[in-house]
CSV table of C-alpha atoms in Angstrom, one decimal:
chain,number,residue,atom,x,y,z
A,18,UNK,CA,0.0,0.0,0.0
A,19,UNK,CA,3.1,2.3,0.5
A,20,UNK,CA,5.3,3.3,-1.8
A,21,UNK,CA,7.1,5.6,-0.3
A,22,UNK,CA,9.8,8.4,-1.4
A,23,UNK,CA,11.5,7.6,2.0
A,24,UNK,CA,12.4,4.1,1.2
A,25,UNK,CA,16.3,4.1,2.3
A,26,UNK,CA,16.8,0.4,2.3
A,27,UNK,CA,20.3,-1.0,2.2
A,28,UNK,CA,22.5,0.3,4.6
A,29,UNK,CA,20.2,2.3,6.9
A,30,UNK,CA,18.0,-0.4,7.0
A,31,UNK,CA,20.7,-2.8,8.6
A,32,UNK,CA,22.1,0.0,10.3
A,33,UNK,CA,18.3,1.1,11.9
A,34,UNK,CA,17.8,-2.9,12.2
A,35,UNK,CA,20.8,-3.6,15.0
A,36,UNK,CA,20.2,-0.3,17.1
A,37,UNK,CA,16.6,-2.2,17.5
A,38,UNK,CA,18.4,-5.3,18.4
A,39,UNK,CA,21.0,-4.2,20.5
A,40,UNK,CA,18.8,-1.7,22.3
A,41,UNK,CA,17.4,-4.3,24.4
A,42,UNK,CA,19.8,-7.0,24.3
A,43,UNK,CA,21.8,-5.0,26.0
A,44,UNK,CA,19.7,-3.3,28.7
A,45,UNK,CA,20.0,-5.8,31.8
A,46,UNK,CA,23.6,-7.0,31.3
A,47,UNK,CA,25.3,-3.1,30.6
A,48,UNK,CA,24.9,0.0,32.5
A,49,UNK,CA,25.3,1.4,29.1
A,50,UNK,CA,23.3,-0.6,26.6
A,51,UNK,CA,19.5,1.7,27.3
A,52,UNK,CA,21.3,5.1,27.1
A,53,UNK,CA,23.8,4.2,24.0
A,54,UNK,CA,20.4,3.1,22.0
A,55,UNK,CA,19.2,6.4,23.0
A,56,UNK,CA,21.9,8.6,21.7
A,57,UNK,CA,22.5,6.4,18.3
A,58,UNK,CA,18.8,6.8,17.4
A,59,UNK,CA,19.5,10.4,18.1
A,60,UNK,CA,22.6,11.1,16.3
A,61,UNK,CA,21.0,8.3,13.1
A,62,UNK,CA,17.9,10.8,12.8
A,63,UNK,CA,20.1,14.0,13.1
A,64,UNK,CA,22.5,12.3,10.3
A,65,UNK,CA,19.3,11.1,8.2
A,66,UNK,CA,17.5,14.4,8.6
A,67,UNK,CA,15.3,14.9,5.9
A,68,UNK,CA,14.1,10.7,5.4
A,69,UNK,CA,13.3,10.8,9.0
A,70,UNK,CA,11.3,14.5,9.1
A,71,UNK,CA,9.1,13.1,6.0
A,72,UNK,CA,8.4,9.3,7.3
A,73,UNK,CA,7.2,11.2,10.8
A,74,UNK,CA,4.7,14.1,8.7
A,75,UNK,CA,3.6,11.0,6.9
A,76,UNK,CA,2.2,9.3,9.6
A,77,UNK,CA,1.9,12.2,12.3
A,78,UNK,CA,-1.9,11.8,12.0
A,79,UNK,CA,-1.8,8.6,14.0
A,80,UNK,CA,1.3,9.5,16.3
A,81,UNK,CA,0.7,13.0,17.0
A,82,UNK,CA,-0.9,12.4,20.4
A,83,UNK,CA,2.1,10.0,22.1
A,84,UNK,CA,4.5,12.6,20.1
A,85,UNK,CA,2.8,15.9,21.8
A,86,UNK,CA,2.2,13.9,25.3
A,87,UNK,CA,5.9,13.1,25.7
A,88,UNK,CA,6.4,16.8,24.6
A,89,UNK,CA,4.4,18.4,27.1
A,90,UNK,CA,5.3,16.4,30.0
A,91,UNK,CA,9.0,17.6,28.8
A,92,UNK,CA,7.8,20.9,28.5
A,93,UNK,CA,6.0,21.0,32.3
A,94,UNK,CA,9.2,19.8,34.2
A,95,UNK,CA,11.4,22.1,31.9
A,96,UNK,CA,9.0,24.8,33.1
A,97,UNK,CA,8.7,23.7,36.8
A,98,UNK,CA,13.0,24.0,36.8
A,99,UNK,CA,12.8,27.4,35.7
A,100,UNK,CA,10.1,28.7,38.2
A,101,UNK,CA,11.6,27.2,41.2
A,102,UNK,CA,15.3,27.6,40.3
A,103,UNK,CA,16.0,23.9,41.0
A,104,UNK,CA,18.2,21.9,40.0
A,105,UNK,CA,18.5,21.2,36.0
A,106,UNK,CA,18.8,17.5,35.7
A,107,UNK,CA,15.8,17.3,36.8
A,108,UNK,CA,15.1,18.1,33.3
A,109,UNK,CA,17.1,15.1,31.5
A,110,UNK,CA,14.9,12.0,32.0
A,111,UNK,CA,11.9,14.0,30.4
A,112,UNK,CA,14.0,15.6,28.1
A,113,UNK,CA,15.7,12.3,26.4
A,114,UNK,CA,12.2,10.4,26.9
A,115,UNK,CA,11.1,12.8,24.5
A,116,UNK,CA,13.6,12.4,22.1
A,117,UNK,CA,13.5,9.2,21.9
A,118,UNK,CA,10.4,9.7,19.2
A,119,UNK,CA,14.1,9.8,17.4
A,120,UNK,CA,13.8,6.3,17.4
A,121,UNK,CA,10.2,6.1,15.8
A,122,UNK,CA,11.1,8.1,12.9
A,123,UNK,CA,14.3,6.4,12.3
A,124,UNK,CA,12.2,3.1,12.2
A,125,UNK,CA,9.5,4.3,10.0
A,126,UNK,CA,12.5,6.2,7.3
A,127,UNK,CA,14.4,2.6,6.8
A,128,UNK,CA,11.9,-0.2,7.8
A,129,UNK,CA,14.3,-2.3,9.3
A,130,UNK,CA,12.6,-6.2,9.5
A,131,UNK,CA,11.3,-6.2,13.2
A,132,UNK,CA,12.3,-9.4,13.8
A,133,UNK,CA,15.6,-7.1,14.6
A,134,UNK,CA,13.8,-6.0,17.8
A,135,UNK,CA,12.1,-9.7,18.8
A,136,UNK,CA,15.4,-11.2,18.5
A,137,UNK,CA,17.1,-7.9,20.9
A,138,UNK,CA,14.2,-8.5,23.3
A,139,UNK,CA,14.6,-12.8,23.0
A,140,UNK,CA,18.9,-12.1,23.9
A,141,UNK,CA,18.0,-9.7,26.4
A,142,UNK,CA,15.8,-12.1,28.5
A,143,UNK,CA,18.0,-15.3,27.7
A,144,UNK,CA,21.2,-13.0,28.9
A,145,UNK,CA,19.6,-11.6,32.5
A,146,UNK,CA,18.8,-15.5,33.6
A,147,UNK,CA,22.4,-16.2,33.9
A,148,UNK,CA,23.6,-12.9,35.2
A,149,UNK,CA,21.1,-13.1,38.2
A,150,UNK,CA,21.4,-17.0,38.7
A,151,UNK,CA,24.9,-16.7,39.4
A,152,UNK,CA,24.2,-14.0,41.9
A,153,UNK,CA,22.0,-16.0,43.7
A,154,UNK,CA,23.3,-19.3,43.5
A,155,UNK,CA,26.7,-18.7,43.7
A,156,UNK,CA,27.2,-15.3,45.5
A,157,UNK,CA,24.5,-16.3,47.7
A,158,UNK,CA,22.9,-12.6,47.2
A,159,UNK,CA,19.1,-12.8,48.5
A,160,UNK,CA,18.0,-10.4,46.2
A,161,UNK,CA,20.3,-10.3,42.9
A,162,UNK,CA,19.6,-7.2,40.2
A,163,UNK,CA,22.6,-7.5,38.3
A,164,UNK,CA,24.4,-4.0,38.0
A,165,UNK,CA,21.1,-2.3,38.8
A,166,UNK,CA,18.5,-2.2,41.7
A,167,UNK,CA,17.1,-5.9,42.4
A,168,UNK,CA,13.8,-4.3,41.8
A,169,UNK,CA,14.2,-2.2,38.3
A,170,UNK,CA,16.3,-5.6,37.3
A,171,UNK,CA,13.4,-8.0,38.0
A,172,UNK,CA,10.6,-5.7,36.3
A,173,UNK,CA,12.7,-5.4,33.1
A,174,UNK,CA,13.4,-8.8,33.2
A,175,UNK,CA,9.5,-9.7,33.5
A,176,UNK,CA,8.7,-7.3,30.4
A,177,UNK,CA,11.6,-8.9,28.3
A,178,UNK,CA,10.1,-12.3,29.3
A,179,UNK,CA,6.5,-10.7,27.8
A,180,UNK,CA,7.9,-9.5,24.7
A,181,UNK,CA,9.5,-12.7,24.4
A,182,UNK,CA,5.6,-14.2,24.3
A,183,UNK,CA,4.4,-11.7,21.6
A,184,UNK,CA,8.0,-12.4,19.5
A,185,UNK,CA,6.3,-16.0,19.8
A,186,UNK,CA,3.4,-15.1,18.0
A,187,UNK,CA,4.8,-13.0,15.5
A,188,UNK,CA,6.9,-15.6,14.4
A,189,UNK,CA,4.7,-18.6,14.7
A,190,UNK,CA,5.0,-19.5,10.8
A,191,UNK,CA,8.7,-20.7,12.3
A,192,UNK,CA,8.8,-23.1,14.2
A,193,UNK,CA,12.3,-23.2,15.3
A,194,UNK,CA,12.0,-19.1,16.0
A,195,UNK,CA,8.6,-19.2,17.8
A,196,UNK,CA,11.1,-21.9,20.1
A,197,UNK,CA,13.6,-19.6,20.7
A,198,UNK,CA,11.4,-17.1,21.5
A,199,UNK,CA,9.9,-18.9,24.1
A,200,UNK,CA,12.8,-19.8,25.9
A,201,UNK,CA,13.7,-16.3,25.8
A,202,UNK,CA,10.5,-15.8,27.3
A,203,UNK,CA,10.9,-19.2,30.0
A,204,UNK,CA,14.2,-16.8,30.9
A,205,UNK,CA,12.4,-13.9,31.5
A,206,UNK,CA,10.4,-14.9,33.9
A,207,UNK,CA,13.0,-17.0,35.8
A,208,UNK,CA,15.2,-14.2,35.9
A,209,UNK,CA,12.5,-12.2,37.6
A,210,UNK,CA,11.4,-14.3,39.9
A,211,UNK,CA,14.8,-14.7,41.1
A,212,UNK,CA,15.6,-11.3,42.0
A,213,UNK,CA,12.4,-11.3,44.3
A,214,UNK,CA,11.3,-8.6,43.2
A,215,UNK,CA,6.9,-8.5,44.2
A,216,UNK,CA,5.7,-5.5,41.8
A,217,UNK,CA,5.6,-7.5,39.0
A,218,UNK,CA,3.2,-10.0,39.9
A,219,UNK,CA,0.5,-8.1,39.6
A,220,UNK,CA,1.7,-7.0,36.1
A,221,UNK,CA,1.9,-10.8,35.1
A,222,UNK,CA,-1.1,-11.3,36.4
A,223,UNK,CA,-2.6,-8.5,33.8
A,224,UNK,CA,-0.5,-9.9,31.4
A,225,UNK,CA,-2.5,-12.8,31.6
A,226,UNK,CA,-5.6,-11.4,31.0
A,227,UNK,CA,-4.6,-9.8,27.8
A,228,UNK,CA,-2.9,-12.8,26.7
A,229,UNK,CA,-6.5,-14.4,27.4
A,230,UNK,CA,-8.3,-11.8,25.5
A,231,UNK,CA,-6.8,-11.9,22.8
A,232,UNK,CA,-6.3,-15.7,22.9
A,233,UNK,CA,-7.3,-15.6,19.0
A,234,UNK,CA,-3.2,-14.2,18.3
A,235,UNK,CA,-1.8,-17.4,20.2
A,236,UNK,CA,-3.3,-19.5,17.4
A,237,UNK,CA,-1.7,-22.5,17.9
A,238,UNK,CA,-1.0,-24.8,20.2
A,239,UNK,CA,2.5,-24.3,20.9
A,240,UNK,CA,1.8,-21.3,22.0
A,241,UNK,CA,-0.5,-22.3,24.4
A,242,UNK,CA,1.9,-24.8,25.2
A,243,UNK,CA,4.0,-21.7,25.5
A,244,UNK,CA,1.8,-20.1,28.4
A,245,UNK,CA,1.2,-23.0,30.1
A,246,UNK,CA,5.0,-23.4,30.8
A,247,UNK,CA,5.3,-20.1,32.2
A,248,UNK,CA,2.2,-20.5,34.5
A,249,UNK,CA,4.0,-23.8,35.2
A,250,UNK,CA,7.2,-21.6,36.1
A,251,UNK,CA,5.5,-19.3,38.6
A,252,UNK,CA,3.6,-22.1,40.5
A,253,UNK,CA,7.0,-24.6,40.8
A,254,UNK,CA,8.3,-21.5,42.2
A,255,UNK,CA,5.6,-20.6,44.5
A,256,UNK,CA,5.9,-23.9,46.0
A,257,UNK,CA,9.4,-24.1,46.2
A,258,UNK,CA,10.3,-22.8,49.6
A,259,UNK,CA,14.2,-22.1,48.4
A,260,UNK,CA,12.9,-19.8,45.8
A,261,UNK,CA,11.7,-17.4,48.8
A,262,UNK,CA,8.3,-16.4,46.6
A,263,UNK,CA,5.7,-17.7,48.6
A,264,UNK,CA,7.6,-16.1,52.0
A,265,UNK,CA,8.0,-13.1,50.2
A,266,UNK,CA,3.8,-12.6,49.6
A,267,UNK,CA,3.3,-13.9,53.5
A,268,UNK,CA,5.8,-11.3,54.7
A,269,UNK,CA,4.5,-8.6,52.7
A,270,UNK,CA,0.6,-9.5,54.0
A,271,UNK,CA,1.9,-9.6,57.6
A,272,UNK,CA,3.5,-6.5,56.9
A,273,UNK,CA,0.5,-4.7,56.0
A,274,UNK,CA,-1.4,-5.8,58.6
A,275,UNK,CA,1.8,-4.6,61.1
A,276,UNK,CA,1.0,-1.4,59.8
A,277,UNK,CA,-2.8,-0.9,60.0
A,278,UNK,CA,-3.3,-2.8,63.4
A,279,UNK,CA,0.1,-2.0,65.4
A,280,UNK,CA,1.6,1.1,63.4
A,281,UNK,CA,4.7,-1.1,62.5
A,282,UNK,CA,7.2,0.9,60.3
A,283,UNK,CA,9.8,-1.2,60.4
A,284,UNK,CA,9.0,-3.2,57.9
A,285,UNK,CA,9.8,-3.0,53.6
A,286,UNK,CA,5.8,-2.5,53.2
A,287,UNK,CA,5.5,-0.4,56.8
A,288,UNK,CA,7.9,1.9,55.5
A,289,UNK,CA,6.4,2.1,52.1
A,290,UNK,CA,2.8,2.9,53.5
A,291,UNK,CA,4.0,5.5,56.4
A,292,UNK,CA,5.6,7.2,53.2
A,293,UNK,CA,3.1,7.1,50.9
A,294,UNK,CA,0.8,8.6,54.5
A,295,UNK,CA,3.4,11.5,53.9
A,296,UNK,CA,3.2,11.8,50.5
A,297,UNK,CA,-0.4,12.1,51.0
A,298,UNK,CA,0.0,14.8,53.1
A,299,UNK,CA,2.4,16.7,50.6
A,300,UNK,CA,-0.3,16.7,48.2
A,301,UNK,CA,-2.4,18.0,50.0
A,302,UNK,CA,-0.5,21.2,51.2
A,303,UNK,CA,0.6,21.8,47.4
A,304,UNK,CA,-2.4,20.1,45.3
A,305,UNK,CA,-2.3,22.0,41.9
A,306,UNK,CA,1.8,22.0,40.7
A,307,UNK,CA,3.5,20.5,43.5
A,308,UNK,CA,7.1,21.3,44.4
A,309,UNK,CA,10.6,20.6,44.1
A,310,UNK,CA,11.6,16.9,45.4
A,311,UNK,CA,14.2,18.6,47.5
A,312,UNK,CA,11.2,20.3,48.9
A,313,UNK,CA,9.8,17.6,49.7
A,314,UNK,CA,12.2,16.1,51.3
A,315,UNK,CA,12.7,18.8,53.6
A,316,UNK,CA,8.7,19.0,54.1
A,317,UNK,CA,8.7,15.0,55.4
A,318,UNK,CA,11.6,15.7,57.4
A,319,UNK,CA,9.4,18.3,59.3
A,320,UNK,CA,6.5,15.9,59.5
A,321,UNK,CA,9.1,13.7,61.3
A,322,UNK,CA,10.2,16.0,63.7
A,323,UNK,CA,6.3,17.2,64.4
A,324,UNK,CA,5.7,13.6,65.1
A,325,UNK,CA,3.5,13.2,62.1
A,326,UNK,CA,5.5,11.0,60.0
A,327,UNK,CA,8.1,7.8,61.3
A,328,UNK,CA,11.8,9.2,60.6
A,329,UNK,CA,12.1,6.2,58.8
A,330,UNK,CA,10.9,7.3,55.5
A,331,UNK,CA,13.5,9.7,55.4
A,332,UNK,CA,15.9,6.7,54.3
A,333,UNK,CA,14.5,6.2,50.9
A,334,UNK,CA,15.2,7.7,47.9
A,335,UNK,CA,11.9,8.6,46.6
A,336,UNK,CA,8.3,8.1,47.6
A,337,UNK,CA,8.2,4.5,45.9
A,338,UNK,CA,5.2,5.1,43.9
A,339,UNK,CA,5.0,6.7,40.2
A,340,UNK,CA,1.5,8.2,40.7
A,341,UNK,CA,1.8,9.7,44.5
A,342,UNK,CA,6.1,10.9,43.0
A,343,UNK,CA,4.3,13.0,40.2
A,344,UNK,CA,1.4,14.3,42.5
A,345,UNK,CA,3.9,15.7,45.0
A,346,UNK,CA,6.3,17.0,42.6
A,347,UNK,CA,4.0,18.3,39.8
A,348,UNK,CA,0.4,18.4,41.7
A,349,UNK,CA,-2.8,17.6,39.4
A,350,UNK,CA,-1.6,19.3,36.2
A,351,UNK,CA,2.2,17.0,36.1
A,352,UNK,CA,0.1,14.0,37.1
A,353,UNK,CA,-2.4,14.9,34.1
A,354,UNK,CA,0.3,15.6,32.0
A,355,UNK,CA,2.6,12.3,33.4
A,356,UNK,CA,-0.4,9.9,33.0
A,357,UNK,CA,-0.8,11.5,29.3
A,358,UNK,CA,2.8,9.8,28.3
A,359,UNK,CA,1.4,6.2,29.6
A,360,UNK,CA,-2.7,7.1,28.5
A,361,UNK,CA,-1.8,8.0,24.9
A,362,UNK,CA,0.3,5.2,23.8
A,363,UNK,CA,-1.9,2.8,25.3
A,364,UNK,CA,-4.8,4.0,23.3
A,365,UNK,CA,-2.5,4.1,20.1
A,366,UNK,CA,-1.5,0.6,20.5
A,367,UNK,CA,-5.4,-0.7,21.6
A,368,UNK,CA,-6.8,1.2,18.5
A,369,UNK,CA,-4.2,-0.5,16.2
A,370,UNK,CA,-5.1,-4.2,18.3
A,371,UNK,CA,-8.5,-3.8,17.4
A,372,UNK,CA,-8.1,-2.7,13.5
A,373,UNK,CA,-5.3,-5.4,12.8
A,374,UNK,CA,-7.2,-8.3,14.7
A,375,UNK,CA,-4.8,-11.6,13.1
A,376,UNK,CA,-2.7,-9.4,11.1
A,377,UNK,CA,1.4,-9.0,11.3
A,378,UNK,CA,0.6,-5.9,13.1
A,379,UNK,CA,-1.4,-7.5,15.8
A,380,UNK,CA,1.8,-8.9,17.5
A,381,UNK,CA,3.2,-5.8,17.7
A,382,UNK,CA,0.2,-3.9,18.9
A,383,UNK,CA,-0.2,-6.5,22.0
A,384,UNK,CA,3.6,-5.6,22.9
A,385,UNK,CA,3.1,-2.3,22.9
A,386,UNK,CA,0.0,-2.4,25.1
A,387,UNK,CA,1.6,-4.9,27.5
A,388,UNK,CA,4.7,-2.3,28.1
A,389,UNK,CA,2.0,0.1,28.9
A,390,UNK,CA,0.0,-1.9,31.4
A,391,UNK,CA,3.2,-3.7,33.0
A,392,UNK,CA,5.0,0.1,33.5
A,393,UNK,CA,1.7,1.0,35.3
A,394,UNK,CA,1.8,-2.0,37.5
A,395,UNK,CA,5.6,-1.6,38.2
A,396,UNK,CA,4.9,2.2,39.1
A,397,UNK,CA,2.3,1.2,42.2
A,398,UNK,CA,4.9,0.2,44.7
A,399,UNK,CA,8.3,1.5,42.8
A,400,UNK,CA,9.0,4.8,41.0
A,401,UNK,CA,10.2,2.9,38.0
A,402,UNK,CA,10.7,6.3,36.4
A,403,UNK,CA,13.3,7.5,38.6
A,404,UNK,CA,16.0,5.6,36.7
A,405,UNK,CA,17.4,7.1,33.6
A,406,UNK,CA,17.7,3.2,32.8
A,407,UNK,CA,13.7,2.7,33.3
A,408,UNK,CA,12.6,5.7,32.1
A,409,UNK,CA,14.4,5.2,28.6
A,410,UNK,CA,13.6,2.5,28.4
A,411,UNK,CA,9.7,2.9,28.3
A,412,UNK,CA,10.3,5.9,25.7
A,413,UNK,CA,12.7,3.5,23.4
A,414,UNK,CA,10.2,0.2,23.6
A,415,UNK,CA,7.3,2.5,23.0
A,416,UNK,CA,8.7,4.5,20.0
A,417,UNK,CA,10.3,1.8,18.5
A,418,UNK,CA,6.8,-0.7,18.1
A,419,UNK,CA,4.5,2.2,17.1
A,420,UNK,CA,7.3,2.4,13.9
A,421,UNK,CA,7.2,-1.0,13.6
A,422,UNK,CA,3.6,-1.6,14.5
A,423,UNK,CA,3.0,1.2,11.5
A,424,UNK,CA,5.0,-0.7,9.1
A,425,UNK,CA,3.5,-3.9,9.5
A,426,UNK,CA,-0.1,-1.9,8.7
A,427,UNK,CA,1.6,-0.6,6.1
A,428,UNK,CA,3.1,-4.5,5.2
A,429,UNK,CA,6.6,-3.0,4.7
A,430,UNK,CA,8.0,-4.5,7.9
């Protein structure tokens, strides 16, 4: 249907094709890999100018809204610096999430295969099991996260193992592909679980349901076959006192209950929910733009000499949850604008779901609205944004399968 002026197959192409690959092949097992894929889409759009401007016009009608979301929210803690004189980096994860639309346009100018990506995303999951599993089993570290945070490291590692799923799909004509694919995904998952990390479950579990939704795209049955493994996975481990999963939930629900009956602070969930209290209150001394985080910090440390707020919370980094982090720092209108960067994609990618029901672009779609849903869940008990790692790393996957999601509508991909 498209035969387009923009075409720059060859070199570009190939060139385009690896930056997809190594983008997330590299995002567990380097402290590098998320932030190089970031500044070589960058610098391949700047060099490729003109291919990239025209294949982003051509198809602004049905990117515009993710495009002008990420812009904003950019725009709002950009503005917020100013005002308040804080600190600049603040500005940087915002800033580089939105330019990572580089990476869209560079997609949709050379049309590199997306298989590029699946196989990035398959290497990435089947790299992190080993990486972790050697903490674990032979450093004896309880909560292993690679070179990262044991929690960012298992999320990541969970949304690889997802991807891996949808690669599946999208290469089910293959047999021997879709099989890789789902050991990539088998990887995943075990690589998450072993780090310990909770806030995923409840993004698996979503996971779950979409994949049971749209249970027309697993077509056949090793795919199923495919699913039933990885539920298979998660219970073996539940019921495997060693793996520490099931002591992990029954810790956490005794730890909630610490808090409400006893006031227990002392606690990983205690501390969590007497600093989500003062986050509360935060809010609701500043409800329209928030403050500075520096602010707030100093605002909690007077609620803790007051007596109104456990000192304890004073010894985390940030308030440990994405929605309450942008209500105190940017009240109503940077939550609006915040929630616009996760709301807009997520519509993009359920629109082209729906439209593309059993077509290449299907596949794609589902991964798209799975990074969206899982990023959500991750953000209720961790600020997965607060890492230049995680918060790249949403922009990148996002940008990269609405170009590839658009190609395979267009049947260029």
């Amino acid at each position: 249907m498209n035969s387009n002026p923009t075409n720059t197959r060859g070199p570009a192409q190939a060139w385009t094709g690896s930056l997809a690959f190594l983008f997330p092949f590299l995002s567990l097992v380097t402290l590098f890999g998320v932030s190089l894929g970031s500044f070589l889409f960058l610098a391949t759009a700047l060099i490729s100018f003109k291919p990239c401007r025209d294949a982003l016009v051509r198809h602004w009608p049905q990117v515009r809204w993710v495009v002008l979301a990420f812009l904003l929210h950019f725009l709002f803690v950009l503005g917020c610096a100013l005002v308040r004189g804080a600190n600049m980096n603040t500005v940087e994860k915002p800033a580089r999430m939105f330019f990572a639309v580089t990476a869209l346009a560079a997609v949709l100018a050379a049309r590199p295969p997306r298989r590029m990506l699946w196989w990035g995303v398959i290497g990435g999951a089947l790299a992190a099991l080993p990486f972790v599993a050697w903490q674990r089993i032979a450093l004896g570290i309880e909560r292993p996260g690679g070179l990262i945070n044991a929690i960012t490291f298992g999320d990541l590692a969970l949304l690889l193992a997802l991807l891996s799923v949808t690669a599946a799909i999208d290469m089910r004509d293959n047999t021997r592909q879709a099989g890789l694919a789902a050991v990539g995904a088998i990887a995943g998952l075990a690589a998450s679980l072993m780090t310990g990390s909770r806030g995923g479950w409840l993004a698996l579990a979503v996971a779950a349901l979409l994949f049971l939704r749209h249970a027309r795209l697993l077509g056949g049955l090793r795919l199923r076959v495919l699913l039933a493994a990885g539920a298979a996975v998660v219970l073996a481990t539940w019921f495997v006192p060693a793996s520490g999963m099931q002591g992990r939930f029954d810790e956490g629900v005794s730890d909630v209950r610490g808090w409400f009956e006893d006031g227990t602070v002392f606690t990983r969930v205690g501390t969590r929910l007497e600093l989500w209290k003062g986050a509360s209150m935060l809010v609701a001394e500043h409800p329209l733009l928030g403050m500075d985080f520096s602010a707030c910090r100093e605002r909690l440390a007077e609620f803790a000499r007051e007596g109104r707020l456990d000192p304890v919370v004073l010894t985390l980094p940030h308030l440990h949850n994405d929605a309450l982090q942008e209500l105190a720092t940017g009240g109503a209108v940077g939550f609006a604008l915040w929630a616009a960067i996760l709301a807009a994609p997520l519509v993009f990618f359920m629109r082209e779901l729906r439209a593309g029901a059993g077509s290449p672009q299907s596949a794609v779609a589902l991964a798209g609205v799975l990074v969206v849903t899982s990023y959500v869940c991750f953000g209720l008990t961790e600020v997965i944004f607060w890492s230049m790692k995680g918060s790249l790393f949403y922009a990148l996957m996002v940008f990269l399968l609405m170009g590839f999601c658009l190609n395979a509508k267009d049947k260029i991909g």
